[in-house]
Short mmCIF file of C-alpha atoms in Angstrom, two decimals:
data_model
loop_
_atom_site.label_atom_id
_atom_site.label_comp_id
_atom_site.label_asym_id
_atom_site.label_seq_id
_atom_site.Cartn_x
_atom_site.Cartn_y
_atom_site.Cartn_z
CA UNK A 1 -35.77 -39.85 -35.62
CA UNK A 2 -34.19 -39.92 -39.03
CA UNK A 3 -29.94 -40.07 -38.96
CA UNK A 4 -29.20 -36.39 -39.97
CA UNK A 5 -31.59 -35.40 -36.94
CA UNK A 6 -29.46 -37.32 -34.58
CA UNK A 7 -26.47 -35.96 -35.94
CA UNK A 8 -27.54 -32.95 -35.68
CA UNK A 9 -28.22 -33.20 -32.31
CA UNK A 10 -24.58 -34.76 -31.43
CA UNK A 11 -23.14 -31.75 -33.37
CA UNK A 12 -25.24 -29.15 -31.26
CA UNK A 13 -23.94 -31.45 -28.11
CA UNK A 14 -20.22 -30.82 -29.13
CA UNK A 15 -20.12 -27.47 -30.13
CA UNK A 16 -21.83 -26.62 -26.75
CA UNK A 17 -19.01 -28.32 -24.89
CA UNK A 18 -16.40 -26.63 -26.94
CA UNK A 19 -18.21 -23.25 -26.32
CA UNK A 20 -18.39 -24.17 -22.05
CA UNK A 21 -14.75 -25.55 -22.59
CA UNK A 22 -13.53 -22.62 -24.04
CA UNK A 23 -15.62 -20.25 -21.84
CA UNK A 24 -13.98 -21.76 -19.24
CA UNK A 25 -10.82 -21.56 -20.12
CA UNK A 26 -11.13 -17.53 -20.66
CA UNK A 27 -11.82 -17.31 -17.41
CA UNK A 28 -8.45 -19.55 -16.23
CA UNK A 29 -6.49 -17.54 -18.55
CA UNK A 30 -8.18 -14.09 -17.40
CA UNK A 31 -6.84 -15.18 -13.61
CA UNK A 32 -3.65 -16.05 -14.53
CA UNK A 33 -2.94 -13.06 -16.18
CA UNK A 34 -4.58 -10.97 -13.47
CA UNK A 35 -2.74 -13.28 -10.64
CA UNK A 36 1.15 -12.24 -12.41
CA UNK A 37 -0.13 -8.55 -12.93
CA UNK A 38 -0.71 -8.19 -8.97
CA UNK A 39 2.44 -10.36 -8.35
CA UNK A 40 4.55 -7.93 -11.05
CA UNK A 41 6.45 -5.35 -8.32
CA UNK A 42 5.65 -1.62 -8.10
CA UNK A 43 7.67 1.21 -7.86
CA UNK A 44 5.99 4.59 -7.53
CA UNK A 45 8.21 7.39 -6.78
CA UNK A 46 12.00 6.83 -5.19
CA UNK A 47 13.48 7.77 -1.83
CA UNK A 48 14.64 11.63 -1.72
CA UNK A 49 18.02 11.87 -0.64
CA UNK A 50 18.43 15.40 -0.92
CA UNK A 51 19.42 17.36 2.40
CA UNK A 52 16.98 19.63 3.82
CA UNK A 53 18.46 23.58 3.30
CA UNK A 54 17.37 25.29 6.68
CA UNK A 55 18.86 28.80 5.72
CA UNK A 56 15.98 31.51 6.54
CA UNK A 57 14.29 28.80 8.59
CA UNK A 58 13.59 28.53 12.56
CA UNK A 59 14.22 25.32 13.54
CA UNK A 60 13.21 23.40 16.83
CA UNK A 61 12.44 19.67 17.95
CA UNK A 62 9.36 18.37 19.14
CA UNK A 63 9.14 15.22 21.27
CA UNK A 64 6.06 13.48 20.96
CA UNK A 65 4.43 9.95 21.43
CA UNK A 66 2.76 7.31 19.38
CA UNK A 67 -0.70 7.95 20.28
CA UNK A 68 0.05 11.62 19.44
CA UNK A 69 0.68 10.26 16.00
CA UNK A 70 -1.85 7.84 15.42
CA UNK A 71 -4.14 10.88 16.55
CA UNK A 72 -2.71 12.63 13.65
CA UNK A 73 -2.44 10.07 11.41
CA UNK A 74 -6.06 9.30 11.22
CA UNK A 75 -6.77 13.04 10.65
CA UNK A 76 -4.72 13.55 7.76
CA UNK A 77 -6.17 10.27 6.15
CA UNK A 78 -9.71 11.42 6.43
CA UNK A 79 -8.74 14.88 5.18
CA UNK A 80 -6.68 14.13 2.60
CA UNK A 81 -9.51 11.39 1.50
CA UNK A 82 -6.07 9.11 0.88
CA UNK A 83 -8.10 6.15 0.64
CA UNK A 84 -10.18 5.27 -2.43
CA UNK A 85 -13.68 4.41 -2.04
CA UNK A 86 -15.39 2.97 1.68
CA UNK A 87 -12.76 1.13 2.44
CA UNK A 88 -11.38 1.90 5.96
CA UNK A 89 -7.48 1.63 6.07
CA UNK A 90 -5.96 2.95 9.67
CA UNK A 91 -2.00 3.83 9.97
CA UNK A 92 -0.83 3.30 13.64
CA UNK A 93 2.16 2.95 15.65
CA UNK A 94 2.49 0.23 18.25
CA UNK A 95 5.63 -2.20 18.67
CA UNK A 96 5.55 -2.22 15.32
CA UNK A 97 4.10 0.41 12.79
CA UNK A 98 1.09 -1.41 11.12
CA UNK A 99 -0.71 -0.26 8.00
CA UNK A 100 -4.48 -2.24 8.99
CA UNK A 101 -7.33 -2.54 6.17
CA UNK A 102 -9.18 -4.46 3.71
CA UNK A 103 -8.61 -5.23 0.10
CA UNK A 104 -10.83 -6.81 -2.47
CA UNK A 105 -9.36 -10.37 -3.74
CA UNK A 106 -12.13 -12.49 -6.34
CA UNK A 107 -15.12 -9.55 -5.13
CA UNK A 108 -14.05 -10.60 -1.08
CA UNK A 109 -13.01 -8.31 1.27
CA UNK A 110 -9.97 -9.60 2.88
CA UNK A 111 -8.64 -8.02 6.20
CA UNK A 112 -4.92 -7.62 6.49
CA UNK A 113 -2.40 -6.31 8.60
CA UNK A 114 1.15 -5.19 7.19
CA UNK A 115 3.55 -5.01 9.48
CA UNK A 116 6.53 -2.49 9.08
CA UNK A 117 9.36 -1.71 10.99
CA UNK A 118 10.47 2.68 10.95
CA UNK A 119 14.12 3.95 10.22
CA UNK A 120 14.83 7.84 10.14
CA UNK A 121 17.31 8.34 6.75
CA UNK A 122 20.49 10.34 6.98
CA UNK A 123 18.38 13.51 5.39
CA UNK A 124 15.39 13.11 7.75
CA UNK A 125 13.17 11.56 5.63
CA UNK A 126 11.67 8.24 7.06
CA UNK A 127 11.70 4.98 5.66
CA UNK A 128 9.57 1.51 6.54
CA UNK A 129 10.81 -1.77 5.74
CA UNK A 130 7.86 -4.35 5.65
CA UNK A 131 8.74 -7.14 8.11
CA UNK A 132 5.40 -9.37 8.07
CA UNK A 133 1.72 -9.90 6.60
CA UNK A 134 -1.12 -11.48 8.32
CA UNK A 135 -4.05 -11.94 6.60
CA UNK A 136 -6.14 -14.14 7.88
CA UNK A 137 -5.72 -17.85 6.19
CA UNK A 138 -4.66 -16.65 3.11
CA UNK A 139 -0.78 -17.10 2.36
CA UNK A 140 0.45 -13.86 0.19
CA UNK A 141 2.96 -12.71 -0.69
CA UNK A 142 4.11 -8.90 0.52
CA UNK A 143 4.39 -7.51 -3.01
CA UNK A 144 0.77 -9.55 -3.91
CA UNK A 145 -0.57 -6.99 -0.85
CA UNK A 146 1.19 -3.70 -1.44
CA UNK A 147 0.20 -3.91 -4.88
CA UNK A 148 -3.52 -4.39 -3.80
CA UNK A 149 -2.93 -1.71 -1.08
CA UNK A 150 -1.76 0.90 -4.16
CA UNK A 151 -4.37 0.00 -6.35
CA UNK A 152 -6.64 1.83 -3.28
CA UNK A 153 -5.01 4.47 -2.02
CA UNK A 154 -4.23 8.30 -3.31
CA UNK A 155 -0.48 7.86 -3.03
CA UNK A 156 0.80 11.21 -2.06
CA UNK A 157 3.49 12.36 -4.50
CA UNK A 158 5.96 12.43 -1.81
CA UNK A 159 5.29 8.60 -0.78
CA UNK A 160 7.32 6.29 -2.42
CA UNK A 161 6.88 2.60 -2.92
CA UNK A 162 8.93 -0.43 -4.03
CA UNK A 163 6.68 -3.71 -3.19
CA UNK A 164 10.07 -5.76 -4.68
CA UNK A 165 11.56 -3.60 -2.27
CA UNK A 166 9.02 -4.27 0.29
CA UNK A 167 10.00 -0.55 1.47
CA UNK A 168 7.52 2.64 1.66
CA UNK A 169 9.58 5.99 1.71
CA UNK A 170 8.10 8.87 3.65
CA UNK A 171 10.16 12.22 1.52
CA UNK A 172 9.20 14.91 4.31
CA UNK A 173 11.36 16.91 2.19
CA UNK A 174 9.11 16.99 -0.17
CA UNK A 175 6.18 17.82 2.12
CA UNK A 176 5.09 20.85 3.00
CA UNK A 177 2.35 22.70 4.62
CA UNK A 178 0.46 26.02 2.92
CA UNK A 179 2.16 27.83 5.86
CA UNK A 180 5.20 26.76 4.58
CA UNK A 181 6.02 24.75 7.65
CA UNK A 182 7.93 21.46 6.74
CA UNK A 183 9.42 18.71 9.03
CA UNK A 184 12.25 15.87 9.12
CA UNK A 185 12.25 13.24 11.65
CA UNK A 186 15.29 12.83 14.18
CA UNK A 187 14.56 10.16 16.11
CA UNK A 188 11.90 7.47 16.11
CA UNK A 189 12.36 4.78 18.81
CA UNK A 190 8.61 2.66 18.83
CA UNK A 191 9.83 0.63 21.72
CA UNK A 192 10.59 3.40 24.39
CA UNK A 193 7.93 5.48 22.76
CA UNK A 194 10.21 8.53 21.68
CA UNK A 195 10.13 10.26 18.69
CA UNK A 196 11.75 13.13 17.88
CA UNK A 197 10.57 15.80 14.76
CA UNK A 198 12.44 18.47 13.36
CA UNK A 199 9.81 21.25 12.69
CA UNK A 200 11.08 24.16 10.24
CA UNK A 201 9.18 27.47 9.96
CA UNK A 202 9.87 30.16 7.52
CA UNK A 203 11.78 33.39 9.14
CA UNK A 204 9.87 35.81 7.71
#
């Protein structure tokens, strides 16, 4: 083998570990950039403050329980086809209210539980404070999963989100059924298992 062959050859050599180098550097790149993307915050919507305006309304209370909820809960998701795709996210309150599902993290499913703790706003409207994450033995953080958790869901325009926040925002006041039936929450007391729901109904 003459000189020029073998140098040739180391050339070919090089320029194939520049080309793997660089190919592999993409793909570092291409993660990091993904990785601050899902850790940037999200805000979709803002809390409603306005005050429900009951004039030409009935208005009554309705006590109900958590199962009661759940029960309803699970309905409207399936419905509303809220989720994106198969992937089976469940609502529910317990102690705690817990938004339970999957989301897809380097083509894994990863189960996760978010765990969120209910307060009823001056106006009605009902607001969740995220208080904990467990997802398996991966160490998140909150704004990493509600950021995964908006990328598959339909968000409801009267949902709003702030993963820096770590808050979800329930506007009932912007809610309302094709009856024209619309609700604000009273009460909501998880650990005695009492809550309490303004319905309105039109007069007419």
């Amino acid at each position: 083998m003459c000189y020029g062959e073998k140098r040739d050859q180391q050339k070919n050599k090089v320029n194939g570990w520049k080309w793997a180098f660089l190919g592999l550097l993409s793909v570092v790149v291409g993660i990091i950039i993904w990785a601050f993307t899902q850790m940037t915050p999200i805000i979709i919507g803002e809390p409603n403050l306005e005050t429900i305006d009951a004039k030409d309304e009935v208005m009554f209370q309705v006590s109900t329980k958590k199962d009661d909820v759940n029960q309803l809960v699970a309905s409207y998701l399936k419905d509303e086809k809220i989720v994106k795709g198969p992937v089976n996210y469940q609502f529910r309150l317990e102690e705690q209210a817990q938004l339970v599902g999957t989301f897809q993290l380097f083509g894994h499913d990863i189960q996760f539980q978010l765990f969120l703790e209910p307060f009823v706003m001056e106006n009605g409207n009902l607001q969740f404070k995220a208080t904990g994450l467990s997802i398996g033995k991966f160490n998140v953080p909150i704004t990493f999963a509600m950021n995964q958790i908006e990328n598959q869901l339909n968000i409801p325009d009267w949902v709003a989100i702030d993963s820096e926040q770590e808050t979800i925002v329930f506007n009932l006041n912007e809610f309302t059924l094709d009856s024209g039936i619309h609700f604000s929450v009273d009460k909501i007391n998880l650990a005695e298992n009492d809550i309490r729901v303004n319905v309105y109904v039109p007069a007419d």
